[in-house]
CSV table of C-alpha atoms in Angstrom, one decimal:
chain,number,residue,atom,x,y,z
A,1,MET,CA,23.3,80.4,-28.8
A,2,LEU,CA,23.6,84.1,-29.4
A,3,ASP,CA,24.0,85.0,-25.8
A,4,GLU,CA,26.8,82.6,-25.3
A,5,ARG,CA,28.7,83.7,-28.4
A,6,LEU,CA,28.4,87.4,-27.5
A,7,ALA,CA,29.6,86.7,-24.0
A,8,HIS,CA,32.6,84.8,-25.4
A,9,TRP,CA,33.7,87.7,-27.7
A,10,ASP,CA,32.9,90.3,-25.0
A,11,LYS,CA,35.4,88.6,-22.7
A,12,GLN,CA,38.0,88.6,-25.5
A,13,GLY,CA,37.4,92.4,-26.1
A,14,VAL,CA,36.4,91.7,-29.7
A,15,THR,CA,33.6,93.8,-31.4
A,16,ALA,CA,30.7,91.6,-32.4
A,17,LEU,CA,28.9,92.2,-35.7
A,18,VAL,CA,25.4,90.7,-35.5
A,19,PHE,CA,23.6,90.2,-38.8
A,20,THR,CA,19.9,89.5,-39.1
A,21,HIS,CA,17.7,89.3,-42.2
A,22,PRO,CA,14.5,90.3,-40.3
A,23,LEU,CA,14.2,94.1,-39.6
A,24,LEU,CA,14.4,95.4,-36.1
A,25,PRO,CA,11.4,97.7,-35.7
A,26,GLY,CA,12.0,101.4,-35.0
A,27,THR,CA,15.7,101.4,-35.9
A,28,VAL,CA,16.6,102.2,-39.6
A,29,SER,CA,15.0,103.3,-42.8
A,30,MET,CA,11.4,102.2,-43.2
A,31,SER,CA,11.5,100.0,-40.0
A,32,HIS,CA,8.5,102.1,-38.7
A,33,SER,CA,6.2,100.7,-41.4
A,34,ALA,CA,3.5,98.3,-40.4
A,35,TRP,CA,5.0,95.8,-42.8
A,36,TYR,CA,8.0,95.2,-40.6
A,37,GLN,CA,6.6,95.2,-37.0
A,38,ASN,CA,6.4,91.4,-36.6
A,39,ASP,CA,9.5,90.1,-38.4
A,40,PHE,CA,10.8,88.5,-35.1
A,41,GLU,CA,8.8,85.9,-33.3
A,42,ASP,CA,10.1,87.3,-30.0
A,43,GLU,CA,11.5,90.7,-30.5
A,44,GLN,CA,11.9,91.3,-26.7
A,45,ALA,CA,14.1,88.2,-26.4
A,46,ILE,CA,16.7,89.3,-28.9
A,47,SER,CA,16.6,92.9,-27.5
A,48,ASP,CA,17.3,91.5,-24.0
A,49,VAL,CA,20.3,89.6,-25.3
A,50,LEU,CA,21.8,92.4,-27.4
A,51,SER,CA,21.4,95.0,-24.7
A,52,LYS,CA,23.6,93.1,-22.3
A,53,TYR,CA,26.8,93.9,-24.3
A,54,ASN,CA,28.4,97.3,-25.2
A,55,ASP,CA,30.7,96.4,-28.0
A,56,VAL,CA,28.0,95.2,-30.5
A,57,VAL,CA,26.9,96.5,-33.9
A,58,ALA,CA,23.7,95.0,-35.4
A,59,PHE,CA,23.0,94.9,-39.2
A,60,THR,CA,19.5,94.4,-40.4
A,61,SER,CA,18.0,93.8,-43.8
A,62,HIS,CA,14.7,92.7,-45.5
A,63,SER,CA,13.3,96.1,-46.4
A,64,HIS,CA,15.3,96.8,-49.7
A,65,SER,CA,15.5,100.4,-48.4
A,66,SER,CA,17.8,102.8,-50.2
A,67,LEU,CA,21.2,103.5,-48.5
A,68,LYS,CA,20.8,107.1,-49.8
A,69,GLN,CA,18.4,107.9,-47.0
A,70,ASN,CA,19.7,109.8,-44.0
A,71,ASN,CA,18.3,107.3,-41.5
A,72,TRP,CA,20.2,104.3,-42.9
A,73,TRP,CA,21.5,103.7,-39.4
A,74,GLY,CA,20.1,104.3,-35.9
A,75,THR,CA,20.3,103.5,-32.2
A,76,ARG,CA,18.2,101.0,-30.4
A,77,ARG,CA,17.9,101.6,-26.7
A,78,CYS,CA,16.8,98.8,-24.4
A,79,ASP,CA,15.8,99.4,-20.8
A,80,GLY,CA,16.9,97.1,-18.0
A,81,THR,CA,20.7,97.1,-18.3
A,82,PRO,CA,23.4,99.7,-17.9
A,83,GLN,CA,24.5,98.8,-21.4
A,84,GLY,CA,21.0,99.3,-22.7
A,85,ALA,CA,21.1,102.9,-21.6
A,86,ILE,CA,24.0,103.6,-24.0
A,87,GLY,CA,22.2,102.1,-26.9
A,88,LEU,CA,22.9,99.6,-29.7
A,89,PRO,CA,23.9,100.8,-33.2
A,90,VAL,CA,21.8,99.3,-35.9
A,91,VAL,CA,22.7,99.6,-39.6
A,92,ASN,CA,20.7,98.9,-42.8
A,93,THR,CA,22.8,96.5,-44.9
A,94,GLY,CA,21.4,97.8,-48.1
A,95,ALA,CA,22.6,94.6,-49.9
A,96,ILE,CA,19.9,94.8,-52.6
A,97,LEU,CA,19.2,94.5,-56.3
A,98,ASN,CA,15.8,96.3,-56.1
A,99,GLU,CA,16.0,99.7,-54.4
A,100,TYR,CA,13.0,101.1,-52.5
A,101,LEU,CA,12.0,104.4,-50.9
A,102,PRO,CA,9.1,105.1,-48.5
A,103,ASP,CA,5.7,105.9,-50.0
A,104,GLY,CA,3.8,107.6,-47.1
A,105,ASP,CA,4.0,106.2,-43.6
A,106,HIS,CA,3.3,102.5,-44.3
A,107,ASP,CA,4.0,101.9,-48.0
A,108,GLU,CA,7.0,101.8,-50.3
A,109,GLU,CA,7.8,102.2,-54.0
A,110,ILE,CA,10.6,100.9,-56.2
A,111,VAL,CA,13.1,103.4,-57.5
A,112,ASP,CA,15.7,101.2,-59.2
A,113,ASP,CA,15.1,97.6,-60.2
A,114,LYS,CA,18.8,97.1,-61.2
A,115,ALA,CA,20.5,98.5,-58.1
A,116,ALA,CA,23.8,97.2,-56.7
A,117,THR,CA,24.5,98.6,-53.3
A,118,GLY,CA,25.9,97.3,-50.0
A,119,LEU,CA,28.3,98.0,-47.1
A,120,ARG,CA,32.0,97.8,-46.3
A,121,VAL,CA,32.8,97.6,-42.6
A,122,LYS,CA,36.2,98.5,-41.2
A,123,VAL,CA,37.1,97.7,-37.6
A,124,TYR,CA,39.6,100.0,-35.7
A,125,ASP,CA,40.8,100.0,-32.1
A,126,ASP,CA,38.5,102.8,-31.1
A,127,ARG,CA,35.6,102.7,-33.7
A,128,ILE,CA,33.7,100.8,-36.4
A,129,ARG,CA,33.5,102.5,-39.7
A,130,VAL,CA,30.5,101.5,-41.8
A,131,GLU,CA,30.7,102.7,-45.5
A,132,ALA,CA,27.6,102.7,-47.8
A,133,TRP,CA,28.6,101.9,-51.4
A,134,ASP,CA,27.0,101.9,-54.8
A,135,PHE,CA,28.8,99.2,-56.8
A,136,LYS,CA,27.7,100.3,-60.2
A,137,ASP,CA,27.6,104.1,-60.0
A,138,GLY,CA,28.9,105.8,-63.1
A,139,HIS,CA,27.6,103.1,-65.5
A,140,GLY,CA,26.5,104.1,-69.0
A,141,PRO,CA,27.1,103.3,-72.7
A,142,ALA,CA,30.8,104.1,-72.4
A,143,ASN,CA,31.1,102.3,-69.1
A,144,PRO,CA,28.6,99.4,-69.1
A,145,GLU,CA,30.2,97.7,-66.2
A,146,GLY,CA,30.1,100.7,-64.0
A,147,GLU,CA,32.4,101.4,-61.1
A,148,ALA,CA,32.1,101.4,-57.3
A,149,LYS,CA,31.5,104.7,-55.5
A,150,MET,CA,31.2,105.3,-51.8
A,151,ILE,CA,27.9,107.1,-51.0
A,152,LYS,CA,28.8,108.0,-47.4
A,153,TYR,CA,30.2,106.6,-44.2
A,154,GLN,CA,29.5,106.6,-40.4
A,155,ASP,CA,31.9,106.1,-37.5
A,156,LEU,CA,30.5,104.3,-34.5
A,157,ALA,CA,32.5,104.7,-31.3
A,158,LYS,CA,33.2,101.5,-29.4
A,159,GLN,CA,31.4,101.4,-26.1
A,160,TYR,CA,33.7,99.5,-23.7
A,161,ARG,CA,32.1,98.0,-20.6
A,162,LEU,CA,32.7,100.3,-17.6
A,163,SER,CA,33.9,98.6,-14.4
A,164,THR,CA,34.8,99.9,-10.9
A,165,PRO,CA,38.4,99.2,-9.9
A,166,THR,CA,38.8,96.7,-7.1
A,167,VAL,CA,39.9,98.4,-3.9
A,168,GLN,CA,42.7,96.5,-2.2
A,169,PRO,CA,42.8,96.5,1.6
A,170,PRO,CA,45.9,98.0,3.2
A,171,ALA,CA,48.6,95.4,4.0
A,172,GLU,CA,49.2,94.4,7.6
A,173,PRO,CA,52.5,95.7,8.9
A,174,THR,CA,55.1,93.0,9.8
A,175,PRO,CA,57.4,93.2,12.9
A,176,GLU,CA,60.4,94.0,10.7
A,177,THR,CA,58.8,96.9,9.0
A,178,ASP,CA,56.6,98.2,11.8
A,179,ALA,CA,59.2,100.5,13.3
A,180,ASP,CA,60.1,101.9,9.9
A,181,SER,CA,56.5,102.5,9.0
A,182,VAL,CA,55.8,104.4,12.2
A,183,SER,CA,58.9,106.5,11.6
A,184,ALA,CA,57.9,107.2,8.1
A,185,GLU,CA,54.3,108.0,9.0
A,186,GLY,CA,55.5,110.3,11.8
A,187,SER,CA,57.8,112.1,9.5
A,188,SER,CA,55.1,112.5,6.9
A,189,ALA,CA,52.6,113.7,9.5
A,190,GLY,CA,55.1,116.3,10.7
A,191,ALA,CA,55.7,117.6,7.2
A,192,LYS,CA,52.0,117.9,6.6
A,193,ALA,CA,51.5,119.8,9.9
A,194,ALA,CA,54.4,122.1,9.1
A,195,LEU,CA,52.9,122.8,5.7
A,196,VAL,CA,49.5,123.6,7.1
A,197,ILE,CA,51.0,125.9,9.8
A,198,GLY,CA,53.0,127.7,7.1
A,199,ILE,CA,49.9,128.3,4.9
A,200,VAL,CA,47.9,129.6,7.9
A,201,ALA,CA,50.7,131.9,8.9
A,202,ALA,CA,51.0,133.3,5.4
A,203,LEU,CA,47.3,133.9,5.2
A,204,GLY,CA,47.3,135.6,8.5
A,205,GLY,CA,50.1,137.9,7.5
A,206,ALA,CA,48.4,138.8,4.3
A,207,PHE,CA,45.1,139.6,6.1
A,208,ALA,CA,46.9,141.7,8.7
A,209,PHE,CA,48.6,143.7,5.9
A,210,ILE,CA,45.2,144.3,4.1
A,211,ALA,CA,43.5,145.3,7.3
A,212,SER,CA,46.2,147.9,8.1
A,213,GLN,CA,46.2,149.4,4.6
A,214,PHE,CA,42.5,149.6,4.1
A,215,GLY,CA,41.1,149.8,7.7
A,216,ASP,CA,40.5,153.5,7.5
A,217,GLN,CA,38.8,153.3,4.2
A,218,LEU,CA,36.6,150.5,5.4
A,219,ARG,CA,35.6,152.4,8.5
A,220,GLY,CA,34.7,155.5,6.4
A,221,LEU,CA,32.1,153.4,4.6
A,222,LEU,CA,30.3,152.5,7.8
A,223,PRO,CA,27.3,154.6,8.9
A,224,ALA,CA,27.7,157.0,11.8
A,225,PRO,CA,26.7,155.6,15.2
A,226,ILE,CA,23.3,156.6,16.5
A,227,ALA,CA,23.2,158.4,19.8
A,228,GLY,CA,22.2,156.2,22.8
A,229,LEU,CA,23.2,153.0,21.1
A,230,ARG,CA,26.4,151.0,21.8
């Protein structure tokens, strides 16, 4: 079961790479098309599971969409969980032999019937790097086999689960340490009191100096008293 496997790897702190052939609507290239809105029997069910975990990257296929498009990856946000607010990265695998581009809002057209593209995924401690590759770029009469060439890449930051540290209650003093604790607390309190008094005294002295130096100037700025008023 997907939920159980994701929970297992989440506890291990391992990034989960989830691959589906059906296309997740509203995520990557051409997934807005009417052709791909019902690939999943229960789209809400898989969204509810994926949105529970932070450290997950989903890879989706089926469309034969070209990896040269700028929206070859996207973020799917799912309401209902704190993790869902962060969003789930979704990437077009681009593992195709027939390469398509959109034709209007809901149609598509083939641009290369002998394509050879796909992804290379590298997992680091702090990120996932997804590279889009053309595995036959540069082919021609002098180079019939072609050579691999990276089209572009995207770094996806790992989203670790946020947790609130457990607050430990203060330890109960024992008879052996009670006297020492009181003495230490008294000494600490006395030092703090002395520090506060020193700061107040310093501020008071500074204020007195300023008042003595600028008192006459400040009084000169005040309006003259009105006769009959005190």
